[in-house]
Amino acid sequence: MHAENVLEFEALRALVGRYVRSSPGRAELNRIAPITDRAAIEAALADAAEAIDYLHTASRPQAASRGAAIRIRFDEIGEPESSLARLRIEGATLEAREIYEIARLLDLASEARSILLGARGKFPRLGVYASAIADLRDLSRNLRGKIRPDGTVADDASVALARLRRDIERQRRSIQESLERFLRAHHEDGTLQEDFVTIRNDRFVVPVVTGRERRVDGVIHGASGSGHTLFVEPLETIQLNNELVRLHEEELREVHRILREFTAQLRSRALEISSSAEALAELDLIFAKADFAVDFDCAVPRLSPEGSRRVILRDARHPLLEDILRGQKKRVVPVSLALDDQERALLISGPNTGGKTVALKTAGLLALMTQAGLPVPAAEAEFPLFEEVLADIGDHQSIQESLSSFSAHIVTLREMLERAGADSLVLIDELGSSTDPEEGGALGVAVVEAFRRRGAFTLVSTHLMALKVYGASTAGVRNGSMGFDEETLEPTYVLRLGAPGKSAGLDIASRLGLDPALIEDARGRMSSAERDVTRFLADLHAKLDELEQSRREVAREKVELDAREKSLESTWEKKYAAKIREVEQRAEQMAAEFEQRAQETIQELSQKARARIAKTRREYTEAVEAIAPAPAAQAAAPKLRLEEGARVRLKGIRQPATVRRVLSGGGIEVDAGFLKMQVSASDVEEILPGGAGERRSTSFQQGPRFDGSYREINVIGQRAEAAVEQVDKMLDNAALAQVERVRIIHGHGMGILKKAIAEMLKSNPHVEKFYIATPEEGGSGATIVELK
């Protein structure tokens, strides 16, 4: 038989339903069921996995920013299904409450769309669902605030409605004032039953004592239940009430017109609204799966690749049992097992109430959950794609059909054998029970073998020795046992693979208080073979317990060794980091020392260069004086003088300059193009004809030139931004003065100044090219720039 009912899939659906927030989401949940479409299953599981990741991301503290994961609201969607159905009926006008429900749906859909599209870079599958939500923000804005939550149309829904309601309010006040005057006029004459104004048949009336109504001109609209009071509309307020009724009728017509208009707007976008509602419902279900997974610490299961079928459960828990035990502050003992194409059958034995049936139900229900696209409560889970899950669990005894327990089981097994194939999962509880153990054991072996030959994955629980021996001696069949504590005589609910378990029926009977004499009598009536097998299983499980304890100790020691190894690695990393910091500090110190020595060397070289220039100038002057002509001849030779107005050519500047004034100390102030500068007289290469002080066109050569064809700037010690600004300004001035070549001294240091200046030079429009200076000019501590 199909296992959904036996494995309580509907109860599981109800459990997941706790996390669904909206009515459309619950409708989506009701449609999910185990399917056999691999692509659809894997897509549903991938959606759930991404939603789980989204919830984990949203739960972490983070700054609000675009693309951040924000929880989506589904609980305020309401129940728009009937409203959407009426919207599809041409000519139907929605009620105000229905329009409010749809408007609220549009607001929430727009919000979800905006959030998930903003995060689709990290959550692309959720982004696909968000893309299915239409952009209805314009319609949502138009409806927002026009219908109140109580289902009434707001005053500002239209200009006409606002005016009518103001008129209605004024008319009510007029009627109230008129009736109050009436009450004051008849306060003392005994006409009135009480001094208040009430409403009957939508008209304002006053309570008049029965029998005195003739004292009041007006219309009677009814009487009290006792008959002692008549409700009279005074004549003077009839016209006012008539006007109020007319205004109310106009208000109702305007409200109906507004509702028709809003309905028409919604109907024009009905398909987009419906698709958006469907996408929102699907998102609600996906996030419900994720909430369930987070709450029950679930894993997203995987389907085995085709050709490599496996059933793997690690620390799996039955979700319904876990939900029950949570209320009792207890924990579920998890189940772990593994089967593959080589070992497809598992025979689980062990004590009564030891958890055999729960293990079968856990494996079966988690297989159904996987094929329904649901996360499963386990650390890891993998299943083949099953065409059918078949289960015989529980007692199917039927008095109406004259079926005993054994007969009912046989009928169920027959149906399962007819339907089972290689892509089936078969679950059988207490196979071969309810009949003679020898015959039941033989039948059980034959049944398991039949399922195994069909290629089905088969899980069976049993107490029968024949099946235990079959599991131990047959290739492709595996034994498993539920744990039993020999000291406390209580089951441990732990599934251990590889060995059969003992039933421990007498031990459990003893624990439950059965007469010890009866227990001893029963033990004496057991055959020697049965006693030997029982002792063997007890010894076997004791040895397995010892092995398990040893395994745990080895695992613990491995964890400790790993921790020590990590500690040593951490200590080594700290020492290495300290050594690196020490080397970096030493390198910085050496760089500073080198920079200082380089500056001292540059200054020393500059002083020597100036001394050589002065010496050369003196030698040249002396040589000129030695070969100079007689004074008379000199007087005859016209000469150009370095004076105000003279035109001169300066070192490193192509454009002629004009002397503005001669300074004391041998300097001059000149105009060179747009520049005004002060230079030494030694920088004058030639006095040109045409100046104010010209006597004759005479060429003047100052003497041998000593590497003075460029200007320079020193920015050592400055911050990168300030240095770049100064160099940029210097290049502008140099270009205006037609300087061909400049030197920038930036030093070595950490290379920050050098890198910043190089980046600026790459984009400077005046620069033809730049390169590292020669060793004589400062080496890598300076940069030579050639200008265009």
mmCIF file of C-alpha atoms in Angstrom, residues 152-289:
data_model
loop_
_atom_site.group_PDB
_atom_site.id
_atom_site.type_symbol
_atom_site.label_atom_id
_atom_site.label_comp_id
_atom_site.label_asym_id
_atom_site.label_seq_id
_atom_site.Cartn_x
_atom_site.Cartn_y
_atom_site.Cartn_z
ATOM 1 C CA THR A 152 -15.461 52.078 4.534
ATOM 2 C CA VAL A 153 -14.490 54.481 1.754
ATOM 3 C CA ALA A 154 -12.268 57.319 3.000
ATOM 4 C CA ASP A 155 -13.442 60.937 2.652
ATOM 5 C CA ASP A 156 -10.566 61.816 0.309
ATOM 6 C CA ALA A 157 -11.435 59.010 -2.137
ATOM 7 C CA SER A 158 -12.979 61.765 -4.295
ATOM 8 C CA VAL A 159 -13.587 65.499 -4.123
ATOM 9 C CA ALA A 160 -17.332 64.982 -4.399
ATOM 10 C CA LEU A 161 -17.420 62.475 -1.540
ATOM 11 C CA ALA A 162 -15.457 64.802 0.724
ATOM 12 C CA ARG A 163 -17.924 67.637 -0.072
ATOM 13 C CA LEU A 164 -20.975 65.453 0.530
ATOM 14 C CA ARG A 165 -19.705 64.252 3.894
ATOM 15 C CA ARG A 166 -19.002 67.825 4.971
ATOM 16 C CA ASP A 167 -22.569 68.739 3.976
ATOM 17 C CA ILE A 168 -23.922 65.720 5.851
ATOM 18 C CA GLU A 169 -22.032 66.724 8.977
ATOM 19 C CA ARG A 170 -23.356 70.284 8.765
ATOM 20 C CA GLN A 171 -26.892 68.974 8.255
ATOM 21 C CA ARG A 172 -26.596 66.701 11.291
ATOM 22 C CA ARG A 173 -25.475 69.627 13.409
ATOM 23 C CA SER A 174 -28.444 71.682 12.179
ATOM 24 C CA ILE A 175 -30.870 68.890 13.084
ATOM 25 C CA GLN A 176 -29.182 68.419 16.445
ATOM 26 C CA GLU A 177 -29.457 72.119 17.233
ATOM 27 C CA SER A 178 -33.134 72.153 16.176
ATOM 28 C CA LEU A 179 -33.985 69.185 18.378
ATOM 29 C CA GLU A 180 -32.057 70.612 21.310
ATOM 30 C CA ARG A 181 -34.187 73.758 21.054
ATOM 31 C CA PHE A 182 -37.266 71.517 21.013
ATOM 32 C CA LEU A 183 -36.060 69.687 24.120
ATOM 33 C CA ARG A 184 -35.467 72.941 25.974
ATOM 34 C CA ALA A 185 -38.946 74.187 25.005
ATOM 35 C CA HIS A 186 -40.699 71.058 26.420
ATOM 36 C CA HIS A 187 -38.338 70.373 29.303
ATOM 37 C CA GLU A 188 -40.823 71.364 32.023
ATOM 38 C CA ASP A 189 -44.228 70.458 30.518
ATOM 39 C CA GLY A 190 -43.984 66.659 30.992
ATOM 40 C CA THR A 191 -44.201 65.916 27.277
ATOM 41 C CA LEU A 192 -40.794 64.255 27.031
ATOM 42 C CA GLN A 193 -39.938 60.889 28.455
ATOM 43 C CA GLU A 194 -36.216 61.800 28.561
ATOM 44 C CA ASP A 195 -34.041 64.668 27.392
ATOM 45 C CA PHE A 196 -32.099 63.045 24.530
ATOM 46 C CA VAL A 197 -32.169 62.716 20.760
ATOM 47 C CA THR A 198 -32.141 59.298 19.085
ATOM 48 C CA ILE A 199 -32.554 57.815 15.601
ATOM 49 C CA ARG A 200 -35.396 55.744 14.217
ATOM 50 C CA ASN A 201 -35.639 54.676 10.537
ATOM 51 C CA ASP A 202 -32.554 56.769 9.781
ATOM 52 C CA ARG A 203 -34.267 59.923 11.062
ATOM 53 C CA PHE A 204 -33.591 61.981 14.193
ATOM 54 C CA VAL A 205 -36.463 61.750 16.762
ATOM 55 C CA VAL A 206 -37.197 62.599 20.406
ATOM 56 C CA PRO A 207 -38.830 60.345 23.064
ATOM 57 C CA VAL A 208 -42.361 61.525 23.959
ATOM 58 C CA VAL A 209 -44.540 60.122 26.773
ATOM 59 C CA THR A 210 -47.328 57.974 25.357
ATOM 60 C CA GLY A 211 -50.636 59.895 25.456
ATOM 61 C CA ARG A 212 -49.024 63.300 25.170
ATOM 62 C CA GLU A 213 -47.960 63.030 21.541
ATOM 63 C CA ARG A 214 -50.757 65.435 20.543
ATOM 64 C CA ARG A 215 -48.852 68.233 22.226
ATOM 65 C CA VAL A 216 -46.140 67.828 19.571
ATOM 66 C CA ASP A 217 -46.628 68.511 15.892
ATOM 67 C CA GLY A 218 -44.723 65.820 14.044
ATOM 68 C CA VAL A 219 -44.529 62.260 12.728
ATOM 69 C CA ILE A 220 -44.443 59.167 14.968
ATOM 70 C CA HIS A 221 -41.748 56.698 13.867
ATOM 71 C CA GLY A 222 -42.318 53.965 16.453
ATOM 72 C CA ALA A 223 -42.717 53.059 20.127
ATOM 73 C CA SER A 224 -40.523 51.504 22.800
ATOM 74 C CA GLY A 225 -40.848 47.855 23.743
ATOM 75 C CA SER A 226 -42.854 48.749 26.871
ATOM 76 C CA GLY A 227 -45.160 51.081 24.924
ATOM 77 C CA HIS A 228 -44.566 53.919 27.381
ATOM 78 C CA THR A 229 -42.535 55.968 24.887
ATOM 79 C CA LEU A 230 -43.268 57.144 21.374
ATOM 80 C CA PHE A 231 -40.482 58.345 19.073
ATOM 81 C CA VAL A 232 -41.639 61.505 17.335
ATOM 82 C CA GLU A 233 -39.991 63.547 14.606
ATOM 83 C CA PRO A 234 -40.987 67.204 15.261
ATOM 84 C CA LEU A 235 -42.481 69.045 12.332
ATOM 85 C CA GLU A 236 -39.756 71.672 12.348
ATOM 86 C CA THR A 237 -37.035 69.023 11.696
ATOM 87 C CA ILE A 238 -38.844 67.055 8.960
ATOM 88 C CA GLN A 239 -37.445 69.168 6.163
ATOM 89 C CA LEU A 240 -33.988 69.050 7.712
ATOM 90 C CA ASN A 241 -34.187 65.242 7.991
ATOM 91 C CA ASN A 242 -35.408 65.018 4.386
ATOM 92 C CA GLU A 243 -32.352 66.980 3.272
ATOM 93 C CA LEU A 244 -30.115 64.668 5.327
ATOM 94 C CA VAL A 245 -31.673 61.601 3.676
ATOM 95 C CA ARG A 246 -31.088 63.143 0.260
ATOM 96 C CA LEU A 247 -27.414 63.805 1.099
ATOM 97 C CA HIS A 248 -27.035 60.212 2.328
ATOM 98 C CA GLU A 249 -28.448 58.916 -0.944
ATOM 99 C CA GLU A 250 -26.008 61.073 -2.907
ATOM 100 C CA GLU A 251 -23.196 59.799 -0.698
ATOM 101 C CA LEU A 252 -24.151 56.178 -1.421
ATOM 102 C CA ARG A 253 -24.262 56.879 -5.163
ATOM 103 C CA GLU A 254 -20.823 58.509 -5.019
ATOM 104 C CA VAL A 255 -19.428 55.608 -2.981
ATOM 105 C CA HIS A 256 -20.820 53.142 -5.506
ATOM 106 C CA ARG A 257 -19.297 55.152 -8.353
ATOM 107 C CA ILE A 258 -15.906 55.124 -6.595
ATOM 108 C CA LEU A 259 -16.111 51.364 -6.019
ATOM 109 C CA ARG A 260 -16.959 50.813 -9.693
ATOM 110 C CA GLU A 261 -14.019 52.970 -10.705
ATOM 111 C CA PHE A 262 -11.593 51.149 -8.386
ATOM 112 C CA THR A 263 -12.938 47.782 -9.546
ATOM 113 C CA ALA A 264 -12.378 48.785 -13.183
ATOM 114 C CA GLN A 265 -8.797 49.801 -12.395
ATOM 115 C CA LEU A 266 -8.131 46.481 -10.699
ATOM 116 C CA ARG A 267 -9.861 44.487 -13.438
ATOM 117 C CA SER A 268 -7.653 46.099 -16.089
ATOM 118 C CA ARG A 269 -4.642 44.567 -14.288
ATOM 119 C CA ALA A 270 -6.389 41.368 -13.159
ATOM 120 C CA LEU A 271 -3.927 38.965 -14.811
ATOM 121 C CA GLU A 272 -0.914 40.742 -13.309
ATOM 122 C CA ILE A 273 -2.586 40.844 -9.891
ATOM 123 C CA SER A 274 -3.360 37.111 -10.039
ATOM 124 C CA SER A 275 0.184 36.180 -11.102
ATOM 125 C CA SER A 276 1.602 38.402 -8.350
ATOM 126 C CA ALA A 277 -0.673 36.758 -5.770
ATOM 127 C CA GLU A 278 0.471 33.306 -6.941
ATOM 128 C CA ALA A 279 4.149 34.293 -6.712
ATOM 129 C CA LEU A 280 3.577 35.729 -3.230
ATOM 130 C CA ALA A 281 1.836 32.519 -2.130
ATOM 131 C CA GLU A 282 4.739 30.438 -3.479
ATOM 132 C CA LEU A 283 7.209 32.645 -1.612
ATOM 133 C CA ASP A 284 5.174 32.244 1.577
ATOM 134 C CA LEU A 285 5.416 28.457 1.255
ATOM 135 C CA ILE A 286 9.148 28.563 0.453
ATOM 136 C CA PHE A 287 9.872 30.696 3.502
ATOM 137 C CA ALA A 288 7.587 28.470 5.614
ATOM 138 C CA LYS A 289 9.799 25.516 4.628
#
